[in-house]
Short mmCIF file of C-alpha atoms in Angstrom, two decimals:
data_model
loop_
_atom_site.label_atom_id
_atom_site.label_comp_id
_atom_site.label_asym_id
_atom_site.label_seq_id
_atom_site.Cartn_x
_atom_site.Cartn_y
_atom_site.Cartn_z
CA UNK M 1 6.78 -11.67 28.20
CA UNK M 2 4.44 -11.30 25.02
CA UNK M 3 5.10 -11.55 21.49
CA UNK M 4 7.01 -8.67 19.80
CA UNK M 5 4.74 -5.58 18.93
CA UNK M 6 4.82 -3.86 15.81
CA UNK M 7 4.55 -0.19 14.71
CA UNK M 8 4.18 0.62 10.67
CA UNK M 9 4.40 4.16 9.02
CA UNK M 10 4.13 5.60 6.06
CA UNK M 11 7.75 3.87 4.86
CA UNK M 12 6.31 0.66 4.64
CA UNK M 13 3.66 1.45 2.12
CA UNK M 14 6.30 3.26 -0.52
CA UNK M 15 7.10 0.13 -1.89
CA UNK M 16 3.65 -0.57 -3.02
CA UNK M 17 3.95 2.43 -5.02
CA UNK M 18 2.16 4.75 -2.76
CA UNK M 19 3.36 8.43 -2.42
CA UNK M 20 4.98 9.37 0.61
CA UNK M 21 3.83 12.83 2.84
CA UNK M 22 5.77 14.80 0.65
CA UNK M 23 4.32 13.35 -2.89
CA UNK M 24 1.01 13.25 -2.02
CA UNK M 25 1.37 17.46 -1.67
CA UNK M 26 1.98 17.03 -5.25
CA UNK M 27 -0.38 14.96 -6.51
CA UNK M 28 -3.20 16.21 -4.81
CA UNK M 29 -2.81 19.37 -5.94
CA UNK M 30 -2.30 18.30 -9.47
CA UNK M 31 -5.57 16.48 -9.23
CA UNK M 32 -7.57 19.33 -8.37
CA UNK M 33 -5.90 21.55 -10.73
CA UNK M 34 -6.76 19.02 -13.77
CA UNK M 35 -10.35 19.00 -12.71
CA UNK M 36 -10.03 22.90 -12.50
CA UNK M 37 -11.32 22.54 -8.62
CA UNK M 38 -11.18 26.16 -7.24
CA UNK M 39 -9.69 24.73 -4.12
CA UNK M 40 -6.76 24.00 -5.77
CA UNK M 41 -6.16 28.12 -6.11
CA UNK M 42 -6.48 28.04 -1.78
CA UNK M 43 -4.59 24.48 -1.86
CA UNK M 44 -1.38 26.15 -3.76
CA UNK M 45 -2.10 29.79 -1.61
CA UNK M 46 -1.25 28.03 1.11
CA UNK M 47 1.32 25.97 0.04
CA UNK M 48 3.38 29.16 -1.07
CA UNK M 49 2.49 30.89 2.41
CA UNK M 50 3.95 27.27 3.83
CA UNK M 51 7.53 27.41 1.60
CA UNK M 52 7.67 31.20 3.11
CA UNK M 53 7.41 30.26 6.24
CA UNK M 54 10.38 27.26 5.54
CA UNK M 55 12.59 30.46 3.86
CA UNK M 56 12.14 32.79 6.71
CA UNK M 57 13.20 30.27 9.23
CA UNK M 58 16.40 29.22 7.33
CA UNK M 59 14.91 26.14 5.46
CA UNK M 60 15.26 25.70 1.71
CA UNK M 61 12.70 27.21 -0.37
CA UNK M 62 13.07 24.50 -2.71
CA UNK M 63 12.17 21.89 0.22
CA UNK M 64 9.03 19.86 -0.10
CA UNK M 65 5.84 20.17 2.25
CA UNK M 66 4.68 17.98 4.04
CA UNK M 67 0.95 17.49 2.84
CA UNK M 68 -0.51 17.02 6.47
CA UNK M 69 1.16 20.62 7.49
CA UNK M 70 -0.70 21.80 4.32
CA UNK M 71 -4.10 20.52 5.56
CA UNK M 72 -3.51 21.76 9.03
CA UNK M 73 -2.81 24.69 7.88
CA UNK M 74 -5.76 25.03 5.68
CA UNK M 75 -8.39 23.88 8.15
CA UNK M 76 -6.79 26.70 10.69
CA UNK M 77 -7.05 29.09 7.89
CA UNK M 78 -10.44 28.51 7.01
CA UNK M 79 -11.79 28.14 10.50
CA UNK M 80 -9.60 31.41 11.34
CA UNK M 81 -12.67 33.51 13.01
CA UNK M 82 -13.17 31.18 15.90
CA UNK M 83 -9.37 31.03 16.65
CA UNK M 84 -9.17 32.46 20.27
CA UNK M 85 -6.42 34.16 18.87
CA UNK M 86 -8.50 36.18 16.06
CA UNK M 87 -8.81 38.89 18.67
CA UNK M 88 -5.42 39.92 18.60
CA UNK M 89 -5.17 39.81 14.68
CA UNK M 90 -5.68 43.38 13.27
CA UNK M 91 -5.70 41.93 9.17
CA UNK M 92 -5.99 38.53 7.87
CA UNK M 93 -4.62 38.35 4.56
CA UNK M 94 -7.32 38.56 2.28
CA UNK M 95 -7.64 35.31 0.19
CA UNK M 96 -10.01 35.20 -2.86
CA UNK M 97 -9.39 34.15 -6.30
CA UNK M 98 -11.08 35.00 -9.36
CA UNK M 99 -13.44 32.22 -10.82
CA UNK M 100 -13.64 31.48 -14.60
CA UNK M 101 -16.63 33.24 -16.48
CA UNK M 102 -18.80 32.27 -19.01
CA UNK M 103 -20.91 34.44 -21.21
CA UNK M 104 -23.74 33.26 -23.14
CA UNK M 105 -23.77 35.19 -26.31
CA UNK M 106 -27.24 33.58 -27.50
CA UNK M 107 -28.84 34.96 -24.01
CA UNK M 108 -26.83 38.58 -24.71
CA UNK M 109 -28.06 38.32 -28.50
CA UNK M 110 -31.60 37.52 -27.71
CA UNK M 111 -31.70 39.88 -25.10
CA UNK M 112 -30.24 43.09 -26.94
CA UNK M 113 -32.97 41.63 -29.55
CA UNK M 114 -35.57 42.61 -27.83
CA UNK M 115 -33.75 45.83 -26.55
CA UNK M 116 -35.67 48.25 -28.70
CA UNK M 117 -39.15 48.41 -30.57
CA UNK M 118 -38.48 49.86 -33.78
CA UNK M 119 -41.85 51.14 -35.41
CA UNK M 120 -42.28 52.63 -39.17
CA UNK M 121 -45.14 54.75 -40.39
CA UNK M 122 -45.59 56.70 -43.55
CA UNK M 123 -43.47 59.56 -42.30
CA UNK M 124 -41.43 59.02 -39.03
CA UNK M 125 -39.55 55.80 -37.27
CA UNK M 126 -39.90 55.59 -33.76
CA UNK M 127 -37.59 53.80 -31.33
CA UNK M 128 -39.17 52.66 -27.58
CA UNK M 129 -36.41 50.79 -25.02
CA UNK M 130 -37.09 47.82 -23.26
CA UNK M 131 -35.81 48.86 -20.10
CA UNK M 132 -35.85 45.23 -18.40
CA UNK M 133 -34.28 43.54 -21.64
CA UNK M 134 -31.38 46.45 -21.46
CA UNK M 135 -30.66 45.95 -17.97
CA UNK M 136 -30.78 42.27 -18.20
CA UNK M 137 -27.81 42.75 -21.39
CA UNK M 138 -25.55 45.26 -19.32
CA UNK M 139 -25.77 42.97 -16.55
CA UNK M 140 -24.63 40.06 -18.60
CA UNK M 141 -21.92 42.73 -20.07
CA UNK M 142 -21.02 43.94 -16.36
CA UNK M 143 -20.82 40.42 -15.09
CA UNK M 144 -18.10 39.11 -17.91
CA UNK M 145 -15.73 42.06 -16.84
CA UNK M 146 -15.97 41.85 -13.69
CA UNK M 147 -14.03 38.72 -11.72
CA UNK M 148 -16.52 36.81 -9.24
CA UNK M 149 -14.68 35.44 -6.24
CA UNK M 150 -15.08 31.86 -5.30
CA UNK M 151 -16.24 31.73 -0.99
CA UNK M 152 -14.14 29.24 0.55
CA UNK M 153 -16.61 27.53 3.64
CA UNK M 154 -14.26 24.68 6.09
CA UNK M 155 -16.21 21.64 5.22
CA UNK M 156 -16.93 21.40 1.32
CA UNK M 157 -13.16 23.19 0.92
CA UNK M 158 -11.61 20.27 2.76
CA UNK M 159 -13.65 17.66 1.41
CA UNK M 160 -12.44 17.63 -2.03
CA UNK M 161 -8.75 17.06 -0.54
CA UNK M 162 -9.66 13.94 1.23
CA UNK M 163 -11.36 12.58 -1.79
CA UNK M 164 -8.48 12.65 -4.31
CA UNK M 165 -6.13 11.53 -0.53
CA UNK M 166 -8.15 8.33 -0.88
CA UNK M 167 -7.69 7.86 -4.50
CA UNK M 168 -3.98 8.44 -4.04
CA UNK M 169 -3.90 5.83 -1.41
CA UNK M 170 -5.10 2.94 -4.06
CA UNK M 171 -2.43 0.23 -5.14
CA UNK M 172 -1.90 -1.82 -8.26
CA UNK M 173 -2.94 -5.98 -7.09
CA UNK M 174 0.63 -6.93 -7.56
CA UNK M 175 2.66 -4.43 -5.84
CA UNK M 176 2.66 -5.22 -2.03
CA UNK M 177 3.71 -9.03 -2.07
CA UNK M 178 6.56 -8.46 0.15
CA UNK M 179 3.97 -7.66 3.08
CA UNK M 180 3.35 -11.41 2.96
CA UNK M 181 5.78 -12.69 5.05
CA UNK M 182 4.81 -10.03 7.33
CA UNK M 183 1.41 -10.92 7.65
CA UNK M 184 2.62 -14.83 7.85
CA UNK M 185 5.12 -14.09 10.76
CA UNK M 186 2.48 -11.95 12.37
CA UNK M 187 0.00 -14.55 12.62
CA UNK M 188 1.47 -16.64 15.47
CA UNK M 189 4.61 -14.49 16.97
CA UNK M 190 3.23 -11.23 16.62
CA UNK M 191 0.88 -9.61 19.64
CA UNK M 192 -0.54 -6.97 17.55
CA UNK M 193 0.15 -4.29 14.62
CA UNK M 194 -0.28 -0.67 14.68
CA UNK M 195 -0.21 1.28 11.58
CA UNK M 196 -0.42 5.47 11.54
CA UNK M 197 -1.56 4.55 7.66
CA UNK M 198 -4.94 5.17 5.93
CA UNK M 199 -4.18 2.48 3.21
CA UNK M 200 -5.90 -1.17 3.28
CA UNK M 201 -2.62 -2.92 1.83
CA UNK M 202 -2.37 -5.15 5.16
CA UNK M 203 -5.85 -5.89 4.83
CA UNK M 204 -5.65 -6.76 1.04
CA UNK M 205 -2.51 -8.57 1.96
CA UNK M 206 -4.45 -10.66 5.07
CA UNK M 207 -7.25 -11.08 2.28
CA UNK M 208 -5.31 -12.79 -0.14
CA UNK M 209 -3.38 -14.85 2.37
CA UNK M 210 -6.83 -16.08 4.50
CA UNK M 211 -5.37 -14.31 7.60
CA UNK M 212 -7.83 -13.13 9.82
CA UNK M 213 -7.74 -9.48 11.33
CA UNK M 214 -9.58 -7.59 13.92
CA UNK M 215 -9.71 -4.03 14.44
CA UNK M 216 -10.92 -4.31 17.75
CA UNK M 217 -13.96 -2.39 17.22
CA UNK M 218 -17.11 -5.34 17.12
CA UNK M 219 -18.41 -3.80 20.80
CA UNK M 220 -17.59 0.08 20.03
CA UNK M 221 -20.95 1.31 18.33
CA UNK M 222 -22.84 -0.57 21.10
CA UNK M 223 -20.63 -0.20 24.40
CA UNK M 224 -18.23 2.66 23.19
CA UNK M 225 -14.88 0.25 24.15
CA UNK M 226 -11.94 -1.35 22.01
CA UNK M 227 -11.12 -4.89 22.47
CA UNK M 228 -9.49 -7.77 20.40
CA UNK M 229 -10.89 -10.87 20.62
CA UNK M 230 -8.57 -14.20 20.42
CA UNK M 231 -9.72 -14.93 16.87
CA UNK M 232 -7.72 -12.49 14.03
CA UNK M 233 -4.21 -10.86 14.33
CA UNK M 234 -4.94 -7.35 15.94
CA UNK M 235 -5.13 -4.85 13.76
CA UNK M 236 -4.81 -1.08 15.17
CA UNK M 237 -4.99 1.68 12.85
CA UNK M 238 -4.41 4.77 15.22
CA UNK M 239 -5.24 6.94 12.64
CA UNK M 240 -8.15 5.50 10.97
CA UNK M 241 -8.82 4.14 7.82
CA UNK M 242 -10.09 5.09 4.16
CA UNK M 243 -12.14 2.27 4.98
CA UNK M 244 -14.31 3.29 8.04
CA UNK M 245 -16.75 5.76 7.80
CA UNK M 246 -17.98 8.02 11.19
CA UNK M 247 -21.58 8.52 12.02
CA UNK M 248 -21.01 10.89 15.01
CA UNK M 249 -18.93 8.25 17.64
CA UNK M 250 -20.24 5.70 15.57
CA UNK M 251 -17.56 3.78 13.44
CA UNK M 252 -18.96 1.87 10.33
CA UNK M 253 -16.66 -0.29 7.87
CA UNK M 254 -17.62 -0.21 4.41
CA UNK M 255 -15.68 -1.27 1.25
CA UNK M 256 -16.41 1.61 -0.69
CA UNK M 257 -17.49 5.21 1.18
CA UNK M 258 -20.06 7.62 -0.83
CA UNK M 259 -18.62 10.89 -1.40
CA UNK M 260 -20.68 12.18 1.23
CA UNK M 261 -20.07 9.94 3.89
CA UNK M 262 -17.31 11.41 6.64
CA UNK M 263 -13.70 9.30 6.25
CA UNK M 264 -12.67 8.05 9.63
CA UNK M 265 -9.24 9.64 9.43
CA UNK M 266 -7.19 11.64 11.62
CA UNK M 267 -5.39 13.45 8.99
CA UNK M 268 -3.46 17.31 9.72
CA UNK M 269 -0.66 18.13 11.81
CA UNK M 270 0.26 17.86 15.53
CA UNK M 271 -2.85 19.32 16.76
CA UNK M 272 -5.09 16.69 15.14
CA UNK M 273 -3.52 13.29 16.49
CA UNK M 274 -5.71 13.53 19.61
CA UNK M 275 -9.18 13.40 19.57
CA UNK M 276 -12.16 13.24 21.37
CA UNK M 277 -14.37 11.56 18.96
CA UNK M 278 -14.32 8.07 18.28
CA UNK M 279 -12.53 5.40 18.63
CA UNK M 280 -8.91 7.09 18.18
CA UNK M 281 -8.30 7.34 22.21
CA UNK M 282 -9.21 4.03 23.14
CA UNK M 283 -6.78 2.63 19.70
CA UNK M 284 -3.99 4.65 21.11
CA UNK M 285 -4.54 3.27 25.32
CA UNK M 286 -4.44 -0.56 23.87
CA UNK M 287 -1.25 -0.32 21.87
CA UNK M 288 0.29 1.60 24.42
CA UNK M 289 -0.97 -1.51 27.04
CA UNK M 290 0.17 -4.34 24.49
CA UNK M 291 3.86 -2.76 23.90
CA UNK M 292 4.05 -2.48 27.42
CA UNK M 293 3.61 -6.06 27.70
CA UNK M 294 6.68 -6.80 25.96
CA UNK M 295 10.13 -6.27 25.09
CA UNK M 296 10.64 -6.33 21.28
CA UNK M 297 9.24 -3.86 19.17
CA UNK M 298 9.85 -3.98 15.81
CA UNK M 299 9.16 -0.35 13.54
CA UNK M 300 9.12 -0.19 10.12
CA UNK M 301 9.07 2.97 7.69
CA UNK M 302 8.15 6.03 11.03
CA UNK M 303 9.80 8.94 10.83
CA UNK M 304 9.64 9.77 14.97
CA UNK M 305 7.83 12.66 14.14
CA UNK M 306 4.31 12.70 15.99
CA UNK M 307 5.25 13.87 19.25
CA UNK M 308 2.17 11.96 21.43
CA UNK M 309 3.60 8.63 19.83
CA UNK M 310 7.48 9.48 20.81
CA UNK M 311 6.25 10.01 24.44
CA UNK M 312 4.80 6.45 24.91
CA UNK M 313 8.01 4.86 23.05
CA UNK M 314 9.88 7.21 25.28
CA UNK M 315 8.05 5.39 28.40
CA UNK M 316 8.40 2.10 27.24
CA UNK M 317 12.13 2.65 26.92
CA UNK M 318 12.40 4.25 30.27
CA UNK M 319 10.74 1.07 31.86
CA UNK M 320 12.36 -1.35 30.47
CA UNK M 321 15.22 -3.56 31.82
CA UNK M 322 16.01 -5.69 29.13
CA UNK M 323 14.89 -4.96 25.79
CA UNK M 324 14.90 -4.76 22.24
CA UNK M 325 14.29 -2.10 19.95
CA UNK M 326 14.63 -3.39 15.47
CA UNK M 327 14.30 -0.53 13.16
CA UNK M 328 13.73 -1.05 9.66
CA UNK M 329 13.98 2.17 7.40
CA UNK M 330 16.63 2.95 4.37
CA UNK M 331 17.18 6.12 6.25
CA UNK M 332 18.77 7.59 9.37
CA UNK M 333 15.76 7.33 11.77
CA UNK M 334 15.55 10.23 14.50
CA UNK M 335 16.79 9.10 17.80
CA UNK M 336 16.99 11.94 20.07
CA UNK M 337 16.28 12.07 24.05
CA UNK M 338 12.46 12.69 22.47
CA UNK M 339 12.25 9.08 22.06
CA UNK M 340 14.87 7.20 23.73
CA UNK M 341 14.49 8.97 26.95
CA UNK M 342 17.17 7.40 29.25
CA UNK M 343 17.78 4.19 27.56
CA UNK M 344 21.04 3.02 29.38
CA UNK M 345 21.76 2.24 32.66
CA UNK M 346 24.57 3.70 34.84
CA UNK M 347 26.32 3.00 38.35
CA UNK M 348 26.35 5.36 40.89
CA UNK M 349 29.37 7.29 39.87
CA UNK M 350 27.58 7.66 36.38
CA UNK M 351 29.54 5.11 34.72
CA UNK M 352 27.53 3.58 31.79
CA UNK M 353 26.92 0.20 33.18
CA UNK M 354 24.68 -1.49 30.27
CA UNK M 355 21.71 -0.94 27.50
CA UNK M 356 18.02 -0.84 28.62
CA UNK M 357 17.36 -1.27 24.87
CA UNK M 358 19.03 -3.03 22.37
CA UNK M 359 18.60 -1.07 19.12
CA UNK M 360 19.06 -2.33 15.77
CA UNK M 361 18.83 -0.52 12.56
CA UNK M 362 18.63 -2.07 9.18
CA UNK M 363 19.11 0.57 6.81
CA UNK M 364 16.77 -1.19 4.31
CA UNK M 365 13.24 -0.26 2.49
CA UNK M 366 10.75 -2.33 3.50
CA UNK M 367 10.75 -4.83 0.60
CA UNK M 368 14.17 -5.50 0.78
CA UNK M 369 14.97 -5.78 4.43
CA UNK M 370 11.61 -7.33 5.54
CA UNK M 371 13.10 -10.96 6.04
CA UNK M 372 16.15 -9.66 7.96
CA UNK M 373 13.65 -7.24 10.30
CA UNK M 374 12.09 -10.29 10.84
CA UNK M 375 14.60 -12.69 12.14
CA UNK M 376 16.15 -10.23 14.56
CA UNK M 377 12.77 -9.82 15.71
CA UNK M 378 13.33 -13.43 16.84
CA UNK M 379 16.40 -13.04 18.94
CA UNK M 380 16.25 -12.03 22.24
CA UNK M 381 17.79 -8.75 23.57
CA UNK M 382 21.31 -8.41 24.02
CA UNK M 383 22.04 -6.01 26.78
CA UNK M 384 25.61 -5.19 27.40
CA UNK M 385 27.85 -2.42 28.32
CA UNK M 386 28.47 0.36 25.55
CA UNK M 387 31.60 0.80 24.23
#
């Protein structure tokens, strides 16, 4: 069989100092509200509708969102007129938030100024009005009074989130050393990594220690096809990258996006992790063909909670005779029949006979268990009957 194959989430980049799903709600809004960004108003709207939502279906109001559930939720919002389901929606609930007005008192002052003609003869004053210079100053009057209401539009709204998501997603040089060994291991005894992550730390981390990687994606502007060459440790980033750019299908990797260039990312909820664009498909077809092509797989920091991913652990599991499953993650990770699918064996009276997987947690963060995740990774599976 082939070497182990490796799946990374969002746990492993925490000890670099990189906020979590949860954090990054937080700091993005807090971003946008410092630079008084009016999408920061529609970015905490929905937030609250969000924690609603949470208390009405029995979950702490105090609970943290998740900040892809907040962008989901935002794009749905904002793209709510073409939602099939529009029809059957009598109301929307109106969202629109007063923007900050100025008033320019030397425009007001030069323009009541010119107001009226005041003209003096020998026995009478007489007063004409400027009726365009009196307009013009109960405009400016009407228009301080009156709130002005920012229009929200899907694809400058979103932008702004995805800009201060990429700033977010920027480590100090010193903070991801422990990813060393994992890139060292990797090299020679690893088939391939897959990361759900937008950061570059295993990149900067292959960079400093003169690994070569390969995302797989030299013949996919020309030919429209993933494939790793023998050359560089695969590299498959199922969700994009704040790294690679999309021109239409095209995929382009640059080292520093303009603001108006498109992020390759698949960032939002469920309904976002398939997609018919770009490479994302093709990304997701080779690491399910590489795990299949082994029996250790090693995880590191995923929370089991994108569905399309649990169903092709679920089939690896379920074809598997002899396998072995390492989990590395400081917390309880989410093993329900989701994943695991039928991952023991029985006899014909239903008698548990032995494991199809061997599964090993080590309840460690990344940094701190990273030596022992890899060692087990080492052993070979241990099938046996349960107890």
């Amino acid at each position: 069989m082939a070497n182990p194959v490796l799946l990374l989430g969002a746990g492993v980049s925490i000890d670099a100092g990189l906020p979590n799903a949860f954090d990054l709600t937080r700091r993005i809004y807090n971003e946008l509200a410092i630079a008084q960004r009016e999408e920061a108003k529609l970015f905490a709207y929905v937030i609250g509708k969000l924690i609603t939502r949470q208390a009405k279906l029995g979950v702490s109001p105090f609970r943290e969102v998740n900040v892809e559930e907040v962008y989901d939720a935002l794009k749905r919002f904002l793209s709510r007129d073409s939602d099939i389901l529009a029809e059957f929606v009598y109301s929307w609930d109106p969202v629109s938030f007063p923007s900050a007005q100025t008033f320019d008192v030397h425009r007001f002052a030069a323009s009541m100024g010119s107001a009226f003609d005041v003209r003096r003869s020998l026995d009478r004053i007489s007063v004409t009005a400027n009726n365009r210079a009196l307009r013009d100053a109960a405009q400016q009057i009407s228009d301080a009074v009156r709130p002005s209401h920012h229009q929200y539009d899907l694809e400058s709204s979103l932008r702004p989130y995805l800009q201060v998501l990429v700033a977010c997603l920027q480590p100090k040089e010193d903070s991801f050393g422990y990813l060393t060994s994992l890139i060292r291991f990797s090299r020679e005894r690893v088939s391939a990594i897959a990361t759900l992550n937008y950061d570059t730390l295993l990149e900067r981390t292959c960079g400093q220690d003169s690994t070569a990687f390969d995302y797989g994606l030299s013949g996919w502007n020309d030919r429209k096809y993933v494939r790793f060459g023998k050359k560089g440790l695969p590299l498959i980033k199922l969700h994009g990258s704040i790294n690679w750019v999309e021109d239409g299908d095209d995929i382009s990797v640059v080292e520093s996006p303009k603001v108006h260039q498109r992020r390759g990312l698949i960032f939002g909820g469920q309904g976002d992790k398939l997609v018919s664009h770009g490479p994302y498909l093709q990304l997701r077809h080779e690491f399910q063909k590489l795990l299949n092509s082994t029996n250790v797989f090693g995880i590191i920091g995923y929370s089991f909670q994108d569905r399309h991913l649990n169903a092709i652990i679920r089939a690896w599991v379920s074809s598997r005779r002899k396998a072995k499953l390492v989990i590395l993650d400081p917390g309880t990770p989410r093993l329900g029949h989701d994943v695991l699918g039928n991952w023991v064996s029985t006899d014909k009276d239903g008698r548990i006979t032995r494991y199809k997987v061997e599964i090993e947690h080590i309840a460690e963060t990344a940094a701190n268990g990273m030596e022992r995740f890899l060692l087990s990774l080492t052993r070979p599976p241990r099938p046996g009957p349960l107890a």
